[in-house]
Tab-separated table of C-alpha atoms and ligand atoms in Angstrom:
chain	number	residue	atom	x	y	z
I	1	MET	CA	12.490	19.103	28.201
I	2	LYS	CA	11.719	18.555	24.362
I	3	SER	CA	9.660	15.769	22.851
I	4	LEU	CA	11.346	13.043	21.323
I	5	LEU	CA	8.127	12.853	18.922
I	6	SER	CA	5.387	15.521	18.634
I	7	VAL	CA	2.054	14.742	16.828
I	8	GLN	CA	0.391	17.844	16.597
I	9	ASN	CA	-3.395	18.431	14.929
I	10	ALA	CA	-2.957	15.494	12.614
I	11	GLU	CA	-5.703	14.863	10.728
I	12	LYS	CA	-5.823	11.988	7.810
I	13	TYR	CA	-8.797	11.666	5.464
I	14	TYR	CA	-8.826	8.684	2.838
I	15	GLY	CA	-10.960	8.855	-0.648
I	16	ASN	CA	-12.171	11.817	-2.351
I	17	LYS	CA	-15.218	13.957	-2.632
I	18	GLY	CA	-18.622	12.483	-1.380
I	19	ASN	CA	-16.916	9.202	-0.272
I	20	VAL	CA	-14.464	10.476	2.378
I	21	THR	CA	-13.541	8.478	5.801
I	22	LYS	CA	-11.488	10.790	8.395
I	23	ALA	CA	-9.083	8.243	9.989
I	24	LEU	CA	-7.232	10.861	12.142
I	25	ASP	CA	-9.194	13.986	13.498
I	26	GLY	CA	-6.834	16.263	15.012
I	27	ILE	CA	-4.749	13.843	17.407
I	28	SER	CA	-2.143	15.626	19.337
I	29	PHE	CA	0.351	13.996	21.774
I	30	ASP	CA	4.097	14.438	22.692
I	31	VAL	CA	6.620	11.411	23.595
I	32	GLU	CA	9.284	11.912	25.668
I	33	ALA	CA	12.558	10.221	24.991
I	34	GLY	CA	12.825	6.805	27.076
I	35	GLU	CA	8.840	6.479	27.283
I	36	PHE	CA	7.169	2.966	26.954
I	37	LEU	CA	3.879	4.410	25.280
I	38	GLY	CA	0.915	1.853	24.353
I	39	ILE	CA	-1.950	3.162	22.015
I	40	MET	CA	-5.281	1.341	22.126
I	41	GLY	CA	-8.519	1.987	20.739
I	42	ALA	CA	-11.323	0.045	18.732
I	43	SER	CA	-11.284	-1.649	15.210
I	44	GLY	CA	-11.064	1.501	12.613
I	45	SER	CA	-10.179	4.020	15.315
I	46	GLY	CA	-6.849	4.840	13.582
I	47	LYS	CA	-4.522	3.049	15.412
I	48	THR	CA	-2.489	1.873	12.479
I	49	THR	CA	-3.165	4.941	10.505
I	50	LEU	CA	-1.456	6.575	12.816
I	51	LEU	CA	1.588	4.232	13.602
I	52	ASN	CA	1.921	4.423	9.578
I	53	CYS	CA	1.719	8.188	9.722
I	54	ILE	CA	4.570	8.272	12.088
I	55	SER	CA	6.756	5.636	10.437
I	56	THR	CA	6.146	7.929	6.772
I	57	ILE	CA	4.607	5.320	5.338
I	58	ASP	CA	1.762	7.355	4.887
I	59	GLN	CA	1.241	11.042	5.215
I	60	VAL	CA	-0.940	12.984	7.094
I	61	THR	CA	-3.615	15.231	5.272
I	62	THR	CA	-3.121	18.477	7.617
I	63	GLY	CA	-0.969	18.904	11.014
I	64	SER	CA	2.447	17.967	11.839
I	65	ILE	CA	4.552	15.206	13.188
I	66	ASN	CA	7.742	16.266	14.659
I	67	VAL	CA	10.583	13.897	15.784
I	68	LYS	CA	13.443	15.090	17.182
I	69	GLY	CA	12.309	18.463	16.090
I	70	GLN	CA	12.172	17.847	12.657
I	71	ASP	CA	9.147	17.865	10.832
I	72	ILE	CA	8.724	14.577	9.366
I	73	THR	CA	5.742	15.363	6.969
I	74	ARG	CA	8.056	17.527	4.995
I	75	LEU	CA	11.346	15.265	4.275
I	76	LYS	CA	11.802	14.680	1.020
I	77	ALA	CA	12.406	11.001	-0.885
I	78	LYS	CA	16.414	10.522	0.561
I	79	ALA	CA	15.627	12.182	3.819
I	80	MET	CA	13.081	9.952	4.351
I	81	ASP	CA	14.977	7.040	3.552
I	82	HIS	CA	17.576	8.087	5.980
I	83	PHE	CA	14.920	8.904	8.706
I	84	ARG	CA	13.447	5.682	8.464
I	85	GLN	CA	17.005	3.865	8.151
I	86	ASN	CA	18.823	5.684	11.310
I	87	GLU	CA	15.995	7.075	13.233
I	88	LEU	CA	12.923	4.222	13.537
I	89	GLY	CA	12.744	0.208	14.201
I	90	PHE	CA	9.828	-1.501	13.418
I	91	ILE	CA	8.211	-4.450	14.762
I	92	PHE	CA	5.427	-6.199	12.923
I	93	GLN	CA	2.647	-8.663	14.097
I	94	ASP	CA	3.521	-11.279	11.599
I	95	PHE	CA	7.664	-10.492	12.027
I	96	ASN	CA	8.233	-9.792	8.405
I	97	LEU	CA	11.527	-11.711	8.253
I	98	LEU	CA	13.132	-12.702	4.952
I	99	ASP	CA	12.452	-16.288	4.716
I	100	THR	CA	15.850	-16.669	3.106
I	101	LEU	CA	18.073	-15.301	5.193
I	102	THR	CA	19.113	-17.111	8.842
I	103	ALA	CA	18.087	-15.283	11.922
I	104	TYR	CA	21.810	-13.466	11.968
I	105	GLU	CA	21.443	-12.257	8.435
I	106	ASN	CA	18.393	-10.808	9.246
I	107	ILE	CA	19.525	-9.030	12.417
I	108	ALA	CA	22.484	-7.739	10.687
I	109	LEU	CA	20.705	-6.651	7.238
I	110	ALA	CA	20.411	-3.111	8.307
I	111	LEU	CA	24.127	-3.081	9.576
I	112	THR	CA	25.223	-5.001	6.424
I	113	ILE	CA	23.200	-2.486	3.762
I	114	LYS	CA	24.786	0.267	5.825
I	115	GLY	CA	27.981	-1.131	4.958
I	116	GLU	CA	29.502	-1.480	8.358
I	117	LYS	CA	32.546	-3.390	8.818
I	118	SER	CA	31.771	-7.216	8.983
I	119	HIS	CA	33.872	-7.467	13.005
I	120	LEU	CA	31.555	-4.689	14.042
I	121	ILE	CA	28.486	-6.202	12.616
I	122	HIS	CA	29.311	-10.020	14.181
I	123	ASP	CA	30.051	-8.434	17.446
I	124	LYS	CA	26.594	-6.181	17.667
I	125	THR	CA	24.334	-9.008	16.208
I	126	VAL	CA	25.971	-11.338	18.887
I	127	ALA	CA	25.343	-8.956	21.570
I	128	VAL	CA	21.842	-8.019	20.466
I	129	ALA	CA	20.804	-11.695	20.192
I	130	LYS	CA	22.444	-12.211	23.826
I	131	TYR	CA	20.124	-9.774	25.431
I	132	LEU	CA	16.877	-10.908	23.907
I	133	ALA	CA	18.266	-15.023	24.473
I	134	ILE	CA	18.057	-16.028	20.778
I	135	GLU	CA	21.997	-16.414	20.772
I	136	SER	CA	21.174	-20.178	19.897
I	137	VAL	CA	19.308	-19.967	16.917
I	138	LEU	CA	21.227	-16.970	14.852
I	139	LYS	CA	21.959	-19.802	12.285
I	140	HIS	CA	18.610	-21.038	12.043
I	141	TYR	CA	16.351	-20.019	9.128
I	142	PRO	CA	12.808	-18.279	10.168
I	143	TYR	CA	10.839	-21.487	9.195
I	144	GLN	CA	13.067	-23.302	11.866
I	145	LEU	CA	11.937	-20.607	14.667
I	146	SER	CA	8.850	-20.479	16.980
I	147	GLY	CA	6.731	-17.859	17.068
I	148	GLY	CA	8.289	-16.410	20.149
I	149	GLN	CA	11.785	-16.669	18.473
I	150	LYS	CA	11.095	-14.882	15.332
I	151	GLN	CA	9.435	-12.084	17.096
I	152	ARG	CA	12.689	-11.476	19.137
I	153	VAL	CA	14.934	-12.004	16.096
I	154	ALA	CA	12.710	-9.136	14.523
I	155	SER	CA	12.928	-7.263	17.852
I	156	ALA	CA	16.744	-7.484	17.418
I	157	ARG	CA	16.681	-6.146	14.067
I	158	ALA	CA	14.510	-3.312	15.036
I	159	ILE	CA	16.897	-2.221	18.037
I	160	ILE	CA	20.273	-3.051	16.032
I	161	THR	CA	20.769	0.559	14.944
I	162	ASP	CA	19.873	1.885	17.855
I	163	PRO	CA	17.136	3.921	16.656
I	164	SER	CA	15.240	6.972	18.310
I	165	LEU	CA	12.265	5.324	18.242
I	166	ILE	CA	11.023	1.961	17.951
I	167	LEU	CA	7.327	1.500	16.483
I	168	ALA	CA	5.488	-1.985	17.199
I	169	ASP	CA	2.233	-2.528	15.794
I	170	GLU	CA	0.369	-5.135	17.564
I	171	PRO	CA	3.744	-7.300	18.551
I	172	THR	CA	2.037	-10.012	20.391
I	173	GLY	CA	-1.129	-10.268	18.134
I	174	ALA	CA	0.517	-14.065	16.605
I	175	LEU	CA	1.923	-15.275	20.010
I	176	ASP	CA	0.908	-17.718	22.210
I	177	SER	CA	0.653	-15.976	26.063
I	178	LYS	CA	4.104	-17.134	27.159
I	179	SER	CA	5.946	-16.238	24.198
I	180	ALA	CA	4.034	-12.800	24.366
I	181	ARG	CA	5.338	-12.296	28.161
I	182	LEU	CA	8.585	-13.087	27.251
I	183	LEU	CA	8.366	-10.624	24.538
I	184	LEU	CA	6.881	-8.065	26.709
I	185	GLU	CA	9.513	-8.390	29.303
I	186	CYS	CA	12.355	-7.983	26.853
I	187	PHE	CA	10.488	-5.025	25.707
I	188	GLU	CA	10.103	-3.760	29.570
I	189	SER	CA	14.340	-3.994	29.787
I	190	LEU	CA	14.928	-2.439	26.526
I	191	ASN	CA	12.802	0.312	27.726
I	192	LYS	CA	14.629	0.193	31.425
I	193	ASP	CA	18.000	-0.802	31.024
I	194	LEU	CA	18.693	0.710	27.198
I	195	ASN	CA	16.323	3.711	27.660
I	196	SER	CA	14.738	2.689	24.176
I	197	THR	CA	11.340	4.733	23.431
I	198	ILE	CA	8.823	2.201	22.320
I	199	LEU	CA	5.418	3.290	20.618
I	200	MET	CA	3.260	-0.027	20.800
I	201	VAL	CA	0.030	-0.370	19.258
I	202	THR	CA	-2.316	-3.213	20.630
I	203	HIS	CA	-5.590	-4.367	20.932
I	204	ASP	CA	-4.295	-6.567	24.134
I	205	ALA	CA	-4.766	-5.199	27.649
I	206	PHE	CA	-2.568	-7.643	28.987
I	207	THR	CA	0.167	-6.449	26.264
I	208	ALA	CA	-0.426	-2.736	26.998
I	209	SER	CA	-0.350	-3.388	30.552
I	210	TYR	CA	3.773	-3.542	30.270
I	211	ALA	CA	3.452	0.285	29.081
I	212	GLN	CA	4.194	3.195	31.341
I	213	ARG	CA	1.473	5.590	29.806
I	214	ILE	CA	-1.287	4.275	27.309
I	215	LEU	CA	-3.336	6.771	25.014
I	216	PHE	CA	-6.849	5.365	23.943
I	217	ILE	CA	-8.281	6.768	20.339
I	218	LYS	CA	-11.348	6.684	19.142
I	219	ASP	CA	-12.800	7.847	16.068
I	220	GLY	CA	-9.359	9.425	15.036
I	221	THR	CA	-9.576	11.460	18.157
I	222	LEU	CA	-7.820	11.197	21.807
I	223	PHE	CA	-10.165	9.674	23.947
I	224	SER	CA	-8.359	9.362	27.512
I	225	GLU	CA	-4.849	8.911	28.339
I	226	ILE	CA	-3.831	6.930	31.603
I	227	LEU	CA	-0.369	6.474	33.197
I	228	ARG	CA	0.735	3.526	35.075
I	229	GLY	CA	2.913	5.378	37.602
I	230	ASN	CA	3.683	3.214	40.772
I	231	GLN	CA	0.891	0.759	40.393
I	232	SER	CA	1.459	-2.855	39.722
I	233	ARG	CA	1.009	-4.301	36.134
I	234	LYS	CA	-2.173	-6.305	37.517
I	235	ALA	CA	-3.919	-2.904	39.074
I	236	PHE	CA	-2.787	-1.213	35.594
I	237	PHE	CA	-4.311	-3.792	33.370
I	238	GLN	CA	-7.555	-3.173	35.588
I	239	GLN	CA	-7.392	0.284	35.159
I	240	ILE	CA	-6.991	-0.351	31.099
I	241	ILE	CA	-10.033	-2.787	31.396
I	242	GLU	CA	-12.083	-0.089	32.924
I	243	VAL	CA	-11.388	2.160	30.200
I	244	MET	CA	-11.937	-0.211	27.463
I	245	THR	CA	-15.461	-0.582	28.894
I	246	LEU	CA	-16.024	3.290	29.051
I	247	LEU	CA	-14.356	3.118	25.371
I	248	GLY	CA	-17.901	1.034	24.721
I	249	GLY	CA	-17.249	-2.511	24.218
I	250	ASP	CA	-15.965	-5.915	25.203
I	251	ASP	CA	-12.661	-7.521	24.253
I	252	GLU	CA	-13.633	-8.695	21.382
I	253	HIS	CA	-14.618	-5.189	20.103
I	254	VAL	CA	-12.697	-2.645	21.735
I	255	LEU	CA	-9.663	-3.252	20.019
R	301	ATP	N1	-6.013	3.217	2.238
R	301	ATP	C1	-7.285	3.473	2.928
R	301	ATP	N2	-8.334	3.762	2.290
R	301	ATP	C2	-9.525	4.005	2.898
R	301	ATP	N3	-9.976	4.120	4.288
R	301	ATP	C3	-8.976	3.539	4.985
R	301	ATP	C4	-7.470	3.188	4.526
R	301	ATP	N4	-7.119	2.871	5.584
R	301	ATP	C5	-7.726	2.623	6.597
R	301	ATP	N5	-8.987	3.214	6.278
R	301	ATP	C6	-10.166	3.800	7.202
R	301	ATP	O1	-9.313	4.622	8.402
R	301	ATP	C7	-10.324	4.242	9.570
R	301	ATP	C8	-8.615	3.748	10.439
R	301	ATP	O2	-8.253	3.136	9.865
R	301	ATP	P1	-7.110	2.125	10.729
R	301	ATP	O3	-6.952	0.757	9.854
R	301	ATP	O4	-6.089	3.013	10.879
R	301	ATP	O5	-7.794	1.482	12.014
R	301	ATP	P2	-7.077	0.721	13.686
R	301	ATP	O6	-7.692	1.253	14.528
R	301	ATP	O7	-5.397	0.584	12.657
R	301	ATP	O8	-8.170	-0.435	13.128
R	301	ATP	P3	-7.711	-2.256	13.534
R	301	ATP	O9	-7.173	-2.411	14.877
R	301	ATP	O10	-8.825	-2.903	12.661
R	301	ATP	O11	-6.441	-2.425	12.602
R	301	ATP	C9	-11.133	2.842	9.273
R	301	ATP	O12	-12.588	3.385	9.105
R	301	ATP	C10	-10.496	2.312	7.783
R	301	ATP	O13	-11.610	1.874	7.011
């Protein structure tokens, strides 16, 4: 089966002669459609750089990144916009909601920009909101929402266009543990019920334990990979902690 995402020998250098940082050092991996993949690693290991290169916010120095067979490192500006709009959904640590728009308007924005018919926008927005249990707050502005509600609005916004790939960067970073659990259960059902492909960067073992597979990155390269398989989430959590210990650090440093 062909991969949805294929990263091959990706290298990324920052800086210039005499002052070069190698943020990605020849990393390669594949993600199948319908996978829920976690990416972990110590601070500075290259997680955000990797996510930024996949999302075309940044560009690899060498190597290729294929999404649905298309090398996205070679896209021209217009094709890149199209790729971002149609293939990707973004979820950020700090929500990135527009403060002057209601939850409904935030969620519907991508469809509004696309020029979809308003009844279709309405039906889709309400359906997605119901799915994420935020239907009752659709008329609220971001300042009227809890952190957990904000992140579920942001998640609704990310999935409303049915993207091929959902990219989440520390999605639970600003949430209390109850809201984090609720959000991760939403991710789990998105992945199971709707077959959404999720790529989630996190430093948190609890958050990562909701993924099916985890890549551990060290110094811009792949250090280890573990699969949840049939084991319970708790057992997987323990396995994650063990790899984090091997990576060299405690909770505070390995992340
Ligand atoms: N724009 C930049 N210019 C120069 N160096 C950079 C830039 N962005 C990242 N780096 C460097 O690249 C390396 C990888 O950084 P990156 O932000 O990808 O790590 P990370 O794993 O996401 O870290 P964290 O968990 O702390 O967010 C680090 O050494 C960082 O200092």
